[in-house]
Coordinates of C-alpha atoms in Angstrom, one line a residue:
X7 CA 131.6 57.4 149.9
X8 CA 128.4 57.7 147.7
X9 CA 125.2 56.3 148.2
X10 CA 125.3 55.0 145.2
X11 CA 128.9 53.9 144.5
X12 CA 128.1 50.5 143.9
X13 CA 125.4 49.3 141.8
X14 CA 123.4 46.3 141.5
X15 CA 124.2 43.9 138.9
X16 CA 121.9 41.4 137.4
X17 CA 123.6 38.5 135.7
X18 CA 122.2 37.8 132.5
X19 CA 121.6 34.0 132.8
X20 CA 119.6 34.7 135.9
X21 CA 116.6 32.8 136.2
X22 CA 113.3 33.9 137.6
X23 CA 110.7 31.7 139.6
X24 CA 107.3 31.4 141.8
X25 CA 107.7 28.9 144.4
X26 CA 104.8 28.8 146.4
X27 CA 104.7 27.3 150.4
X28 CA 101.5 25.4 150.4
X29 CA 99.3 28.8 150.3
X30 CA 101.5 30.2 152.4
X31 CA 101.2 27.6 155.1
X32 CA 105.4 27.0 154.8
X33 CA 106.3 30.8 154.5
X34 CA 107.9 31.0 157.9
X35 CA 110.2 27.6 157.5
X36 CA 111.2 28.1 154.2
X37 CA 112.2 31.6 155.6
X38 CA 113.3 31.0 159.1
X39 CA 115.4 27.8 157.6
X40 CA 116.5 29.5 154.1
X41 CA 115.2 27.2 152.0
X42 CA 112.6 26.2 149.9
X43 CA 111.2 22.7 148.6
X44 CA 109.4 20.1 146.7
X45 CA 106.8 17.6 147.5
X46 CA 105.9 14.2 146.2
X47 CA 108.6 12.3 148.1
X48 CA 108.3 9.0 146.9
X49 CA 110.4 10.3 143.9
X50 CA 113.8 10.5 145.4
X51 CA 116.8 11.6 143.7
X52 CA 118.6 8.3 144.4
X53 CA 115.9 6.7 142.3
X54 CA 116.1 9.6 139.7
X55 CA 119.8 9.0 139.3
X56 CA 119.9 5.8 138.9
X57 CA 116.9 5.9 136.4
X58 CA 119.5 8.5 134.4
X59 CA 122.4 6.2 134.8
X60 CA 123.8 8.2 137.6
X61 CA 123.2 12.3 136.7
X62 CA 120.3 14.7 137.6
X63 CA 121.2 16.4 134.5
X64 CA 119.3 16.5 131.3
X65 CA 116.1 14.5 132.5
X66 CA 113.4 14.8 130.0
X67 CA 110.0 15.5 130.7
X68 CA 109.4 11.6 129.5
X69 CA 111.8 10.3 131.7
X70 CA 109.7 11.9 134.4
X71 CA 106.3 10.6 133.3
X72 CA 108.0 7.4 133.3
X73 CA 108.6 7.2 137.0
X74 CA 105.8 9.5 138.1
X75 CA 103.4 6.5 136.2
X76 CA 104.8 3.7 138.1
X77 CA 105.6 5.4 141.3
X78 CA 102.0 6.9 141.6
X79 CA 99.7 4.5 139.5
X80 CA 96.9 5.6 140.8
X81 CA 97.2 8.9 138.9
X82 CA 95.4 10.6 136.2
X83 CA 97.3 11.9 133.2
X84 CA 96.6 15.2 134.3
X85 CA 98.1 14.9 137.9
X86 CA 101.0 13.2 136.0
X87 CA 101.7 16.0 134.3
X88 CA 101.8 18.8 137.0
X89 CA 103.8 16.6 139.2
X90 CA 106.0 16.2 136.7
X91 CA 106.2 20.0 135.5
X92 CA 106.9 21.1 139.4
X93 CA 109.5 18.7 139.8
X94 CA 111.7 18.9 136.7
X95 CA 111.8 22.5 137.0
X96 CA 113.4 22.2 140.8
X97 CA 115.5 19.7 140.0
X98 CA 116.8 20.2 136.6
X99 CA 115.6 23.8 135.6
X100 CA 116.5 25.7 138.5
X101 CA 120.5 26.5 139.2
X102 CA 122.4 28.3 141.7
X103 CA 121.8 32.3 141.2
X104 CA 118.5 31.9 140.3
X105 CA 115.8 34.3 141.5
X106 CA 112.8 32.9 144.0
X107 CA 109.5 34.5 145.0
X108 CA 107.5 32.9 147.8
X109 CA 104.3 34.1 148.3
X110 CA 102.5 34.3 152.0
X111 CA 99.2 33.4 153.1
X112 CA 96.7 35.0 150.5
X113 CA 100.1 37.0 148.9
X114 CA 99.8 39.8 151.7
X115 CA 103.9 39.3 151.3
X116 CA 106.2 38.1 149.0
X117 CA 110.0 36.9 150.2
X118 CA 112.5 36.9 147.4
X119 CA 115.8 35.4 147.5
X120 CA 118.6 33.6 145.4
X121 CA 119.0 30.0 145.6
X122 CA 122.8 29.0 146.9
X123 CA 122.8 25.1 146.3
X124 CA 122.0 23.0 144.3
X125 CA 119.2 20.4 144.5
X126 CA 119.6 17.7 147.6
X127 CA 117.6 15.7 149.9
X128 CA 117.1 15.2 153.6
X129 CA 115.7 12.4 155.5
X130 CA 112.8 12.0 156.9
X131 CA 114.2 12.5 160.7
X132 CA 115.8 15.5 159.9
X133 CA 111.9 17.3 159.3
X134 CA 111.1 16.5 162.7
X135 CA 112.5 19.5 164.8
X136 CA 113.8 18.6 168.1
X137 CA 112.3 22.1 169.2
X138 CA 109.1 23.6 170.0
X139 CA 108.3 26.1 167.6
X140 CA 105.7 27.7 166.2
X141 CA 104.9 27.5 162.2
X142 CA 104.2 24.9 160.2
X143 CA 107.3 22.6 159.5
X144 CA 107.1 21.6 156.0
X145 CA 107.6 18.2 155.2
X146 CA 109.0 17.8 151.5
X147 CA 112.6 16.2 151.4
X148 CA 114.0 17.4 148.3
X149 CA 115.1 20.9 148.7
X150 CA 117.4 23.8 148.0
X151 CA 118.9 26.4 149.8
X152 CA 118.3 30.0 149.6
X153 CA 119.6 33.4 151.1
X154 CA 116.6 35.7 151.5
X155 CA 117.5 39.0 150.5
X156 CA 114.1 40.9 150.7
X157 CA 110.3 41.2 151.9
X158 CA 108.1 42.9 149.5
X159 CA 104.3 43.9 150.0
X160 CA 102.0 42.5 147.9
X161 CA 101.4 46.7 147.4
X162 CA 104.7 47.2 146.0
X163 CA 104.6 44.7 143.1
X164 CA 103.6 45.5 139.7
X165 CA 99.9 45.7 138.6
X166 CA 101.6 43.4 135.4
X167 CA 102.4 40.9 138.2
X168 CA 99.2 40.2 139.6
X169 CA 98.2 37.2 137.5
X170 CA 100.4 35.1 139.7
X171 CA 98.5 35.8 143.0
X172 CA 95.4 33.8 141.0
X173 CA 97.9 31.4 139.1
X174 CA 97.7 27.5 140.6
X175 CA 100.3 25.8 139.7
X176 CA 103.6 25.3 142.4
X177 CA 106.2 26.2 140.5
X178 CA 106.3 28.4 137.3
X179 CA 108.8 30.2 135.8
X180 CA 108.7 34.1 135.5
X181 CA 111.1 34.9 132.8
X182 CA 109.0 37.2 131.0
X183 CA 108.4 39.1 133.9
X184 CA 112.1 39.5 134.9
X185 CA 111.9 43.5 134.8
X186 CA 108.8 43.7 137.3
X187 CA 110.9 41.6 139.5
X188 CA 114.4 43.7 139.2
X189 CA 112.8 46.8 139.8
X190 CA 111.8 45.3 143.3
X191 CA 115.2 44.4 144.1
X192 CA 117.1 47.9 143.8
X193 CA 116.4 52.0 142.9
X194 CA 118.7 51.3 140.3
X195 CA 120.4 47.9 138.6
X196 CA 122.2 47.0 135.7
X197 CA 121.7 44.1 133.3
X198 CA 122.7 43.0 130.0
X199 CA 124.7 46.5 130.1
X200 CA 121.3 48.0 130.2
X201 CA 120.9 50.7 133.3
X202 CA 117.5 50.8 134.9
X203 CA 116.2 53.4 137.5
X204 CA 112.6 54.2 139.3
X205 CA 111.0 56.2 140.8
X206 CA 107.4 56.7 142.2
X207 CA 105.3 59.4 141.9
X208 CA 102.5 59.2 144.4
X209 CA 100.4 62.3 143.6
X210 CA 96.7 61.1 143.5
X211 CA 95.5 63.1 140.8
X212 CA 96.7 62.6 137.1
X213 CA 99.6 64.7 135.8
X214 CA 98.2 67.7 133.9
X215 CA 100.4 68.7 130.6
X216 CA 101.9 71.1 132.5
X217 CA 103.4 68.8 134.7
X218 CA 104.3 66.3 132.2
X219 CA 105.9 69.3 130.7
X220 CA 108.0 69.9 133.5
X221 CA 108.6 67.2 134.5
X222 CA 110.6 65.6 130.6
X223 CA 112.3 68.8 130.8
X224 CA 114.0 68.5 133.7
X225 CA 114.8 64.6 132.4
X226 CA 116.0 66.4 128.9
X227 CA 118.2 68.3 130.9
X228 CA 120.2 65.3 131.7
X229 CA 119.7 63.1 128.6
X230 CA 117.7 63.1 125.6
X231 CA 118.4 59.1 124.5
X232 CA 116.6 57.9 127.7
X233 CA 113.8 56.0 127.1
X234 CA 110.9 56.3 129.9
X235 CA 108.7 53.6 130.9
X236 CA 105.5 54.7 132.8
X237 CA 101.7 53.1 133.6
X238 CA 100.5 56.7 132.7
X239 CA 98.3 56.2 135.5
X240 CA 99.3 58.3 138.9
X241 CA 100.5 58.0 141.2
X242 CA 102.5 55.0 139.8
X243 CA 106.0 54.1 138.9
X244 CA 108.5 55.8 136.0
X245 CA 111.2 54.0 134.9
X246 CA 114.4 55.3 132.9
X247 CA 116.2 52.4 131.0
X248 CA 119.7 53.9 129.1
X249 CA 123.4 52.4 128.8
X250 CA 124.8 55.3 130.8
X251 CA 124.4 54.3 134.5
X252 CA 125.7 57.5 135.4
X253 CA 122.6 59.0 133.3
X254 CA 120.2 57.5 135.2
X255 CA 121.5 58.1 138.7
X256 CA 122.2 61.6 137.8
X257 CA 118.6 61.6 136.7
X258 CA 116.8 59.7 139.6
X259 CA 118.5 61.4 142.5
X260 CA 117.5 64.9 141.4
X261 CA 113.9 63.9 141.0
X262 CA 113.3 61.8 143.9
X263 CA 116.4 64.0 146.3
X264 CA 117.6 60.9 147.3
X265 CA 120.9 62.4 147.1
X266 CA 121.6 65.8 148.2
X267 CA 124.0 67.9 145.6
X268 CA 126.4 66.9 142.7
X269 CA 126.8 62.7 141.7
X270 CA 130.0 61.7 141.3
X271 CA 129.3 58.9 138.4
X272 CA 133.8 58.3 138.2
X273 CA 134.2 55.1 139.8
X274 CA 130.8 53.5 140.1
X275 CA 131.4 49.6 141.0
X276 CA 129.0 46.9 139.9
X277 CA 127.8 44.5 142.3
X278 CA 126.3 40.7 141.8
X279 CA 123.3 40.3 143.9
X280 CA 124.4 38.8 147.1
X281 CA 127.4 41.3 147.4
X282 CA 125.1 44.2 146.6
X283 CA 122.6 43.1 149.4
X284 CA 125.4 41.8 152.0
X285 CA 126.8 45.7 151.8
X286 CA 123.3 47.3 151.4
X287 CA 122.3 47.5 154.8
X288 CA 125.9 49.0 156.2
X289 CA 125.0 51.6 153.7
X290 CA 121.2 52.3 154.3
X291 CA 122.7 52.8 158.0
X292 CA 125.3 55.1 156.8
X293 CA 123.3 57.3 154.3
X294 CA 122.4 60.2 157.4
X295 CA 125.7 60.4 158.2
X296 CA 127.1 60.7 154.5
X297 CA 124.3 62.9 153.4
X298 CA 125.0 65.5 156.4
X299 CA 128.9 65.3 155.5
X300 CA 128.3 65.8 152.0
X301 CA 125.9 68.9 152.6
X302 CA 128.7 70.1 155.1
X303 CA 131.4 69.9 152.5
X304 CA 129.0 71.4 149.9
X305 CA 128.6 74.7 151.9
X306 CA 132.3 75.0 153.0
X307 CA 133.2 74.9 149.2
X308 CA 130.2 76.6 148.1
X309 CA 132.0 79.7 147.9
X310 CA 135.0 79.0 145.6
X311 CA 132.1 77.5 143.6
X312 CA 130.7 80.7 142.7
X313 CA 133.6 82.5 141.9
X314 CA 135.3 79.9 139.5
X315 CA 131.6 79.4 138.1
X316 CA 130.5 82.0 135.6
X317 CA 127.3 83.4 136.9
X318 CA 125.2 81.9 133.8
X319 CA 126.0 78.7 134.5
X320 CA 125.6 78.9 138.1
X321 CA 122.1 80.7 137.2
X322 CA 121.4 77.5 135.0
X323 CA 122.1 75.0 137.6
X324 CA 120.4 77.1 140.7
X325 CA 117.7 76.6 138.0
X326 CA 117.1 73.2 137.3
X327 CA 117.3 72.7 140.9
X328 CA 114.8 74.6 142.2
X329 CA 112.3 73.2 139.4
X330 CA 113.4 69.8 140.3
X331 CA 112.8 70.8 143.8
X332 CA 109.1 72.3 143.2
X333 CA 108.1 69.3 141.0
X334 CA 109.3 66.7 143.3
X335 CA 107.1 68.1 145.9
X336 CA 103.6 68.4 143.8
X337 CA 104.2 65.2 142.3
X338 CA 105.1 63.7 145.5
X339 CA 108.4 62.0 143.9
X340 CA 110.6 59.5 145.9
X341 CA 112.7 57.0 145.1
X342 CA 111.4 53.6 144.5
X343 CA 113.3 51.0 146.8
X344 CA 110.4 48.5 147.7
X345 CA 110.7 46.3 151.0
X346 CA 113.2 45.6 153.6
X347 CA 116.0 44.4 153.6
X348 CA 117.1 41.3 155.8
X349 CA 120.7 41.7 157.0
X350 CA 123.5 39.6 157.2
X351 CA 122.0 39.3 161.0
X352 CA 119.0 37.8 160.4
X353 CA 120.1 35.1 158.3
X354 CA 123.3 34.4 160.3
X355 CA 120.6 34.4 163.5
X356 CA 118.2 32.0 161.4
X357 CA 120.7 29.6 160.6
X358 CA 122.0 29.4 164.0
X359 CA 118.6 28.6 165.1
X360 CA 118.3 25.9 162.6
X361 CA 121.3 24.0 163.8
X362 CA 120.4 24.0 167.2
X363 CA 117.6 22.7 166.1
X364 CA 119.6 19.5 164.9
X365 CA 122.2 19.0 167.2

């Protein structure tokens, strides 16, 4: 099997969102508890139904106002309005699939997960927990669910992502910076039939021509219709976008060596988020293993290799992977796979944790 025989895929419709925990003060709950929430509880759903003639659907942002103003009377216009904006979006804007980032206390860490209900609301005996523990229990009753997939370090996001660790408001929608937020979840993904794949480069110094030279050879090798994304700045990340997937695996595992030898592109599976990351971590445990076999089966046929090859073409290859070789070390090349992973452990161990808590 190889490492990369499955592929992320990113549905298209997938929507992309900041959810913040009080400053971080609900981080561990809404992780610990998968979930994630919104305050102002006086506005229940029960009265939002009824105020829509029975759907949760389709709720304009007057129809809001409406019930914000004569729930909360005592409000400005202003506070109105954000109260409004966080609430709409959680309840009407957001939909299973959807993308969350949670920021931690001062955004030293970021969780990010996919939501897996829709809207609902407990009561208010159910935020009591009926166990000691040791986090801040938050108290909002109007909530989602959500399967955390990863933890990313606030080092590891995008310096084009950084105008949300200043950003105010609770909930806001990150559309526009959907690609930042991709290219934390996999090495390489798929969306809109559109491959992506990064790597880092964490040489201190800039890249002299001679590099750069180098280094778009080796990439020309492979593909001249790539396009290449880069900060220009070093070290930093570079990122290949192409419609051939097996393009840009080809072209990522022989700069960063993340795979050892030939890809095999025949066969390559796409996987929806959860799928990808429920299967992810069997793999990450598996990849010694499968790189030593590989290697092994590599130098057992490396023989009839030669003599079926013709020796220019075997010079050729030997070739581009010794350069590849030599610039991956001076440019300090790896593959770009930010955070870790939470396995199907974790959450199973979280959740079991949660129901004791309620029983």
């Amino acid at each position: 099997m190889d490492v990369f025989s499955s592929i992320l895929e990113i549905p298209s419709d997938t929507g992309y969102w900041l959810v913040r925990a009080d400053g971080g003060k609900y981080y561990d709950d809404f992780f610990l508890n998968n979930f994630i929430a919104v305050s102002d509880n006086e506005i229940t759903l029960e009265m939002i139904s009824k105020y829509n003639k029975g759907s949760l659907v389709g709720i304009t942002t007057e129809f809001f106002k409406d019930i914000y103003s004569k729930v909360y009377s005592d409000w400005t216009s202003q506070q109105v309005a954000h109260a409004v904006s966080r609430t709409q979006k959680f309840i009407v804007e957001m939909k299973i699939g959807d993308l969350i980032l949670v920021p931690s206390r001062n955004s030293k860490d970021f969780l990010i997960g996919v939501i897996t209900s829709d809207v609902y609301q407990i009561t208010e005996e159910e935020v009591t927990s009926k166990v000691e523990v040791n986090f801040a229990i938050n108290p909002f009753l109007k909530r989602r669910n959500v399967k955390w997939i990863k933890e990313i370090s606030r080092r590891e996001i995008s310096d084009k992502l950084y105008w949300i660790l200043s950003a105010h408001q609770t909930i806001f929608n990150l559309e526009e910076n959907k690609d930042n937020i991709n290219q934390l979840l996999a090495p390489i993904y798929v969306q809109d039939g559109i491959c992506h794949g990064t790597i880092k480069i964490s040489k201190k110094e800039g890249l002299n021509v001679n590099e750069w030279y180098d280094f778009y050879s080796i990439i020309k090798e492979h593909s001249d219709e790539m396009i290449i994304k880069s900060n220009v700045q070093s070290p930093g990340l570079i990122e290949f976008v192409t419609e051939n997937a097996g393009t840009i695996i080809a072209v990522t595992t022989v700069l960063s060596g993340f795979i050892i030898g030939e890809v095999n592109i025949m066969g390559i599976k796409l996987k929806g988020i959860l799928p990808y990351f429920q299967s992810h971590k069997k793999g990450e445990l598996e990849m010694e293993v499968m790189v030593e076999e590989k290697r092994a089966k590599q130098l057992e046929n490396e023989r009839t290799q030669f003599e079926l090859e013709k020796e220019r073409e075997i010079w050729e290859t030997k070739k581009l992977e010794t350069q590849a070789e030599r610039l991956r070390l001076q440019l300090q090349i790896s593959n770009f796979d930010a955070g870790r992973v939470f396995g199907d452990q974790m959450q199973t161990d979280n959740q079991d944790d949660q129901d004791a808590g309620e029983s």
